[in-house]
Amino acid sequence: MWITRSQAPAADTARAIAAAAGVLRAAQRVVVATGAGMSCESGIPTFRDALTGLWARYDPEELATEAAFRRHPARVFGWYAWRRRLVRAATPHPGYHALVALERFVPELVIVTQNVDGLHRRAGSRRVVELHGSLDRFSCVDARHPFPAAAAPEPAEDTECEPPSCPECGAPVRPDVVWFGETLPAQATAEAWDLAASCQAMLVVGTSGLVQPAAQLPFIARDGGATVIEVNPDPTDVSAAAHIICRGPAGVVLPALVAALTEGAAT
Ligand SMILES: [Zn+2]
């Protein structure tokens, strides 16, 4: 894999990447925890940055709580339909493809993401735990009966949109994402916590370390004896828990990490 001169990591980052490659080579189980920064590099606006145009007049609490959905279902459903269109227009950056390539070098690699855009799966990653749900899944607001995504309305415009009704119980259908005040999906959470406690290395990519409870994962991994590797252009609350810090965008650092592993494998 080639990286151009302008994309080459800085010297201290290159040393950190070499150290990270050494850790990954020896690891049996690796967890990659990703957050909003990963999506951002593919041009997907963060939750708050998505409050533009028609939606600029609303607070997040008016668009991402169950109470808001019950009061204004068309407004909330329309906002999520718009976000799905933004995601569909985006393409996974080289960091996503590097994580797919990383599966060749690690016996067990699992991605635990706070992102709801499905880009890891679209890029081809095989094991992805979605802690905050997915924009591509739907269920009814009362009983959480699953609803097929293919039957969800897709407005062509940035507009409000009436949600469909659940065929089982008649309740309005909502996106299967975690809203403010809701707990994380139990199965995904249990899996993520078990993986964090039992992995030998955790890559923390593009997360601020501010969103709970996902922010606990690097600390659980560290307590369990794993080497924590941060990949982020800026210092974060995770930096204190990290043994190795690769300062730079995921789209540059992760391909360089795969290149380091490839060189190591050839010698
Ligand atoms: Zn239902």
Coordinates of C-alpha atoms and ligand atoms in Angstrom, one line a residue:
M1 CA 0.0 0.0 0.0
W2 CA 1.3 3.4 -1.0
I3 CA 0.8 6.7 0.8
T4 CA 1.7 9.9 -0.8
R5 CA 4.1 12.4 0.7
S6 CA 1.4 14.7 1.8
Q7 CA -0.4 11.9 3.6
A8 CA 2.7 10.4 5.2
P9 CA 2.5 10.5 9.0
A10 CA 4.8 12.7 11.0
A11 CA 8.0 11.1 12.4
D12 CA 6.7 10.7 16.0
T13 CA 3.4 9.3 14.6
A14 CA 5.4 6.9 12.4
R15 CA 7.2 5.6 15.5
A16 CA 3.9 5.2 17.3
I17 CA 2.5 3.3 14.3
A18 CA 5.5 0.9 14.3
A19 CA 5.0 0.3 18.0
A20 CA 1.2 -0.3 17.4
A21 CA 2.0 -2.8 14.6
G22 CA 4.3 -4.7 17.0
V23 CA 1.4 -5.0 19.5
L24 CA -1.1 -6.1 16.9
R25 CA 1.2 -8.7 15.6
A26 CA 1.3 -10.4 19.0
A27 CA -2.4 -10.0 19.8
Q28 CA -5.0 -12.8 19.4
R29 CA -8.1 -10.6 20.0
V30 CA -8.2 -7.0 19.0
V31 CA -11.1 -4.6 19.5
V32 CA -11.4 -1.4 17.4
A33 CA -13.6 1.2 19.1
T34 CA -14.8 3.9 16.7
G35 CA -16.6 7.1 17.2
A36 CA -17.9 10.2 15.4
G37 CA -14.4 11.2 14.2
M38 CA -14.3 8.1 12.0
S39 CA -17.5 9.1 10.2
C40 CA -16.6 12.8 10.0
E41 CA -13.6 12.0 7.8
S42 CA -16.0 10.5 5.3
G43 CA -18.0 13.8 5.3
I44 CA -20.8 12.5 7.5
P45 CA -21.8 15.4 9.8
T46 CA -21.8 14.7 13.5
F47 CA -25.1 14.6 15.3
R48 CA -25.0 18.3 16.1
D49 CA -23.5 19.3 12.8
A50 CA -26.5 17.6 11.1
L51 CA -28.7 20.3 12.6
T52 CA -28.6 22.5 9.5
G53 CA -31.2 23.9 7.1
L54 CA -34.7 22.9 7.9
W55 CA -33.5 21.3 11.2
A56 CA -31.3 24.3 12.5
R57 CA -34.2 25.6 14.6
Y58 CA -34.4 22.4 16.8
D59 CA -32.4 21.3 19.7
P60 CA -31.1 17.7 19.7
E61 CA -33.6 16.9 22.4
E62 CA -36.4 17.9 20.0
L63 CA -35.2 15.3 17.4
A64 CA -33.7 12.5 19.4
T65 CA -35.9 11.5 22.3
E66 CA -38.9 9.2 22.4
A67 CA -41.0 12.0 23.8
A68 CA -40.1 14.2 20.8
F69 CA -41.0 11.4 18.4
R70 CA -44.3 10.8 20.0
R71 CA -45.1 14.5 19.9
H72 CA -43.8 15.2 16.3
P73 CA -43.3 11.8 14.6
A74 CA -43.1 13.3 11.1
R75 CA -40.5 15.8 12.1
V76 CA -38.2 13.2 13.8
F77 CA -38.7 10.6 11.1
G78 CA -38.0 13.2 8.4
W79 CA -34.7 14.2 10.1
Y80 CA -33.5 10.6 10.3
A81 CA -34.5 10.1 6.6
W82 CA -32.4 13.1 5.7
R83 CA -29.4 11.8 7.7
R84 CA -29.8 8.4 5.9
R85 CA -29.5 10.2 2.6
L86 CA -26.3 12.0 3.8
V87 CA -24.8 8.6 4.7
R88 CA -25.8 7.0 1.4
A89 CA -24.0 9.9 -0.4
A90 CA -20.8 9.3 1.6
T91 CA -18.2 6.7 0.8
P92 CA -15.9 4.9 3.4
H93 CA -12.5 6.6 3.5
P94 CA -9.2 4.6 3.4
G95 CA -9.3 4.1 7.2
Y96 CA -12.4 1.8 6.8
H97 CA -10.7 -0.3 4.1
A98 CA -7.6 -0.5 6.3
L99 CA -9.7 -2.0 9.1
V100 CA -11.0 -4.6 6.7
A101 CA -7.4 -5.4 5.7
L102 CA -6.4 -5.6 9.4
E103 CA -8.6 -8.7 9.7
R104 CA -5.8 -10.6 7.8
F105 CA -3.3 -9.9 10.5
V106 CA -5.3 -10.6 13.6
P107 CA -6.9 -13.9 14.5
E108 CA -10.0 -12.2 16.0
L109 CA -10.8 -8.5 15.2
V110 CA -14.1 -6.9 16.3
I111 CA -15.2 -3.4 15.7
V112 CA -17.3 -1.8 18.4
T113 CA -18.8 1.4 17.0
Q114 CA -20.8 4.3 18.4
N115 CA -21.7 5.3 14.9
V116 CA -25.1 4.5 13.4
D117 CA -24.2 5.0 9.7
G118 CA -23.2 1.4 8.8
L119 CA -20.0 2.4 7.0
H120 CA -17.9 -0.3 8.6
R121 CA -20.3 -3.0 7.2
R122 CA -20.5 -1.2 3.9
A123 CA -16.6 -1.2 3.7
G124 CA -16.6 -5.0 4.3
S125 CA -15.7 -5.4 8.0
R126 CA -17.1 -8.7 9.1
R127 CA -17.7 -8.3 12.9
V128 CA -19.3 -5.0 13.9
V129 CA -21.0 -4.3 17.2
E130 CA -23.3 -1.3 16.9
L131 CA -23.6 0.2 20.4
H132 CA -25.9 3.0 19.4
G133 CA -28.0 1.1 16.9
S134 CA -28.3 1.7 13.1
L135 CA -30.0 4.2 10.8
D136 CA -30.8 1.2 8.5
R137 CA -33.0 -0.6 11.0
F138 CA -36.5 0.2 12.2
S139 CA -38.9 -0.9 14.9
C140 CA -42.2 0.3 16.3
V141 CA -42.0 2.7 19.2
D142 CA -44.3 0.7 21.5
A143 CA -43.3 -2.9 21.4
R144 CA -40.1 -2.5 19.2
H145 CA -41.4 -5.0 16.7
P146 CA -38.9 -5.0 13.8
F147 CA -39.9 -3.2 10.6
P148 CA -38.3 -3.9 7.2
A149 CA -36.0 -1.1 6.0
A150 CA -37.1 -1.7 2.4
A151 CA -40.7 -0.6 3.5
A152 CA -39.6 2.6 5.1
P153 CA -40.5 5.8 3.2
E154 CA -37.6 7.7 1.6
P155 CA -38.6 11.3 0.9
A156 CA -36.6 12.8 -1.9
E157 CA -36.5 16.2 -0.2
D158 CA -35.2 17.5 3.1
T159 CA -38.7 17.5 4.7
E160 CA -40.9 16.1 7.4
C161 CA -42.1 12.6 6.7
E162 CA -44.9 10.6 8.4
P163 CA -43.5 7.3 9.7
P164 CA -45.2 4.0 8.7
S165 CA -47.3 2.1 11.2
C166 CA -46.3 -1.2 12.7
P167 CA -48.2 -4.1 10.9
E168 CA -48.3 -6.0 14.2
C169 CA -49.6 -3.3 16.6
G170 CA -50.2 -0.1 14.7
A171 CA -47.7 2.0 16.6
P172 CA -45.5 4.4 14.6
V173 CA -42.2 3.1 13.3
R174 CA -39.0 4.7 14.6
P175 CA -35.3 4.4 13.6
D176 CA -33.5 1.7 15.7
V177 CA -31.0 4.1 17.2
V178 CA -30.3 5.0 20.8
W179 CA -32.0 8.2 21.8
F180 CA -31.3 10.5 24.7
G181 CA -32.4 8.9 27.9
E182 CA -32.4 5.4 26.5
T183 CA -30.2 2.5 27.5
L184 CA -27.9 0.9 25.0
P185 CA -29.0 -2.4 23.4
A186 CA -28.4 -5.1 26.0
Q187 CA -26.8 -7.8 23.8
A188 CA -24.4 -5.4 22.0
T189 CA -23.4 -3.8 25.3
A190 CA -22.7 -7.2 26.9
E191 CA -20.7 -8.3 23.9
A192 CA -18.7 -5.0 23.8
W193 CA -17.9 -5.1 27.5
D194 CA -16.8 -8.8 27.4
L195 CA -14.6 -8.1 24.4
A196 CA -13.0 -5.1 26.0
A197 CA -12.2 -7.0 29.1
S198 CA -10.7 -9.9 27.2
C199 CA -8.8 -8.4 24.3
Q200 CA -5.0 -8.0 24.1
A201 CA -5.2 -4.7 22.2
M202 CA -7.8 -2.0 21.7
L203 CA -7.6 0.6 18.9
V204 CA -9.6 3.7 19.9
V205 CA -10.3 5.6 16.7
G206 CA -12.0 9.0 16.4
T207 CA -13.8 9.0 19.7
S208 CA -13.7 12.0 22.0
G209 CA -14.1 9.8 25.1
L210 CA -17.0 11.9 26.2
V211 CA -20.0 9.8 25.3
Q212 CA -21.0 7.4 28.1
P213 CA -21.0 4.5 28.6
A214 CA -19.0 3.8 25.5
A215 CA -16.2 6.0 26.9
Q216 CA -15.5 3.3 29.5
L217 CA -14.4 0.8 27.0
P218 CA -10.7 1.9 26.7
F219 CA -10.4 1.9 30.5
I220 CA -12.0 -1.6 30.8
A221 CA -9.5 -2.8 28.2
R222 CA -6.6 -1.2 30.1
D223 CA -7.7 -2.7 33.4
G224 CA -7.9 -6.1 31.7
G225 CA -4.3 -5.9 30.6
A226 CA -4.8 -4.8 27.0
T227 CA -2.6 -2.3 25.2
V228 CA -4.7 0.7 24.4
I229 CA -3.7 2.5 21.1
E230 CA -5.4 5.9 20.3
V231 CA -5.8 7.1 16.8
N232 CA -7.0 10.7 16.7
P233 CA -5.7 14.0 15.3
D234 CA -6.3 15.7 18.7
P235 CA -5.8 14.9 22.3
T236 CA -8.9 13.5 24.0
D237 CA -10.1 12.1 27.3
V238 CA -9.0 8.7 26.0
S239 CA -5.4 9.8 25.7
A240 CA -4.8 9.4 29.4
A241 CA -5.6 5.7 29.1
A242 CA -3.6 5.1 26.0
H243 CA -0.2 3.3 26.0
I244 CA 0.4 4.3 22.4
I245 CA -0.9 7.5 20.7
C246 CA -0.9 7.8 16.9
R247 CA -1.7 11.5 16.3
G248 CA -3.4 11.8 12.9
P249 CA -6.6 11.2 11.0
A250 CA -7.8 7.6 10.8
G251 CA -7.7 7.8 7.0
V252 CA -3.9 8.3 7.1
V253 CA -2.9 6.4 10.3
L254 CA -4.8 3.1 9.7
P255 CA -3.5 2.6 6.2
A256 CA 0.0 3.3 7.5
L257 CA -0.6 0.7 10.2
V258 CA -1.6 -1.9 7.7
A259 CA 1.5 -1.0 5.6
A260 CA 3.7 -1.5 8.6
L261 CA 2.1 -4.9 9.3
T262 CA 2.5 -5.9 5.6
E263 CA 6.2 -5.0 5.7
G264 CA 6.6 -7.0 8.9
A265 CA 4.9 -10.0 7.4
A266 CA 7.2 -9.9 4.4
T267 CA 10.4 -10.1 6.3
Ligands
ZN1 ZN -45.4 -3.0 16.9

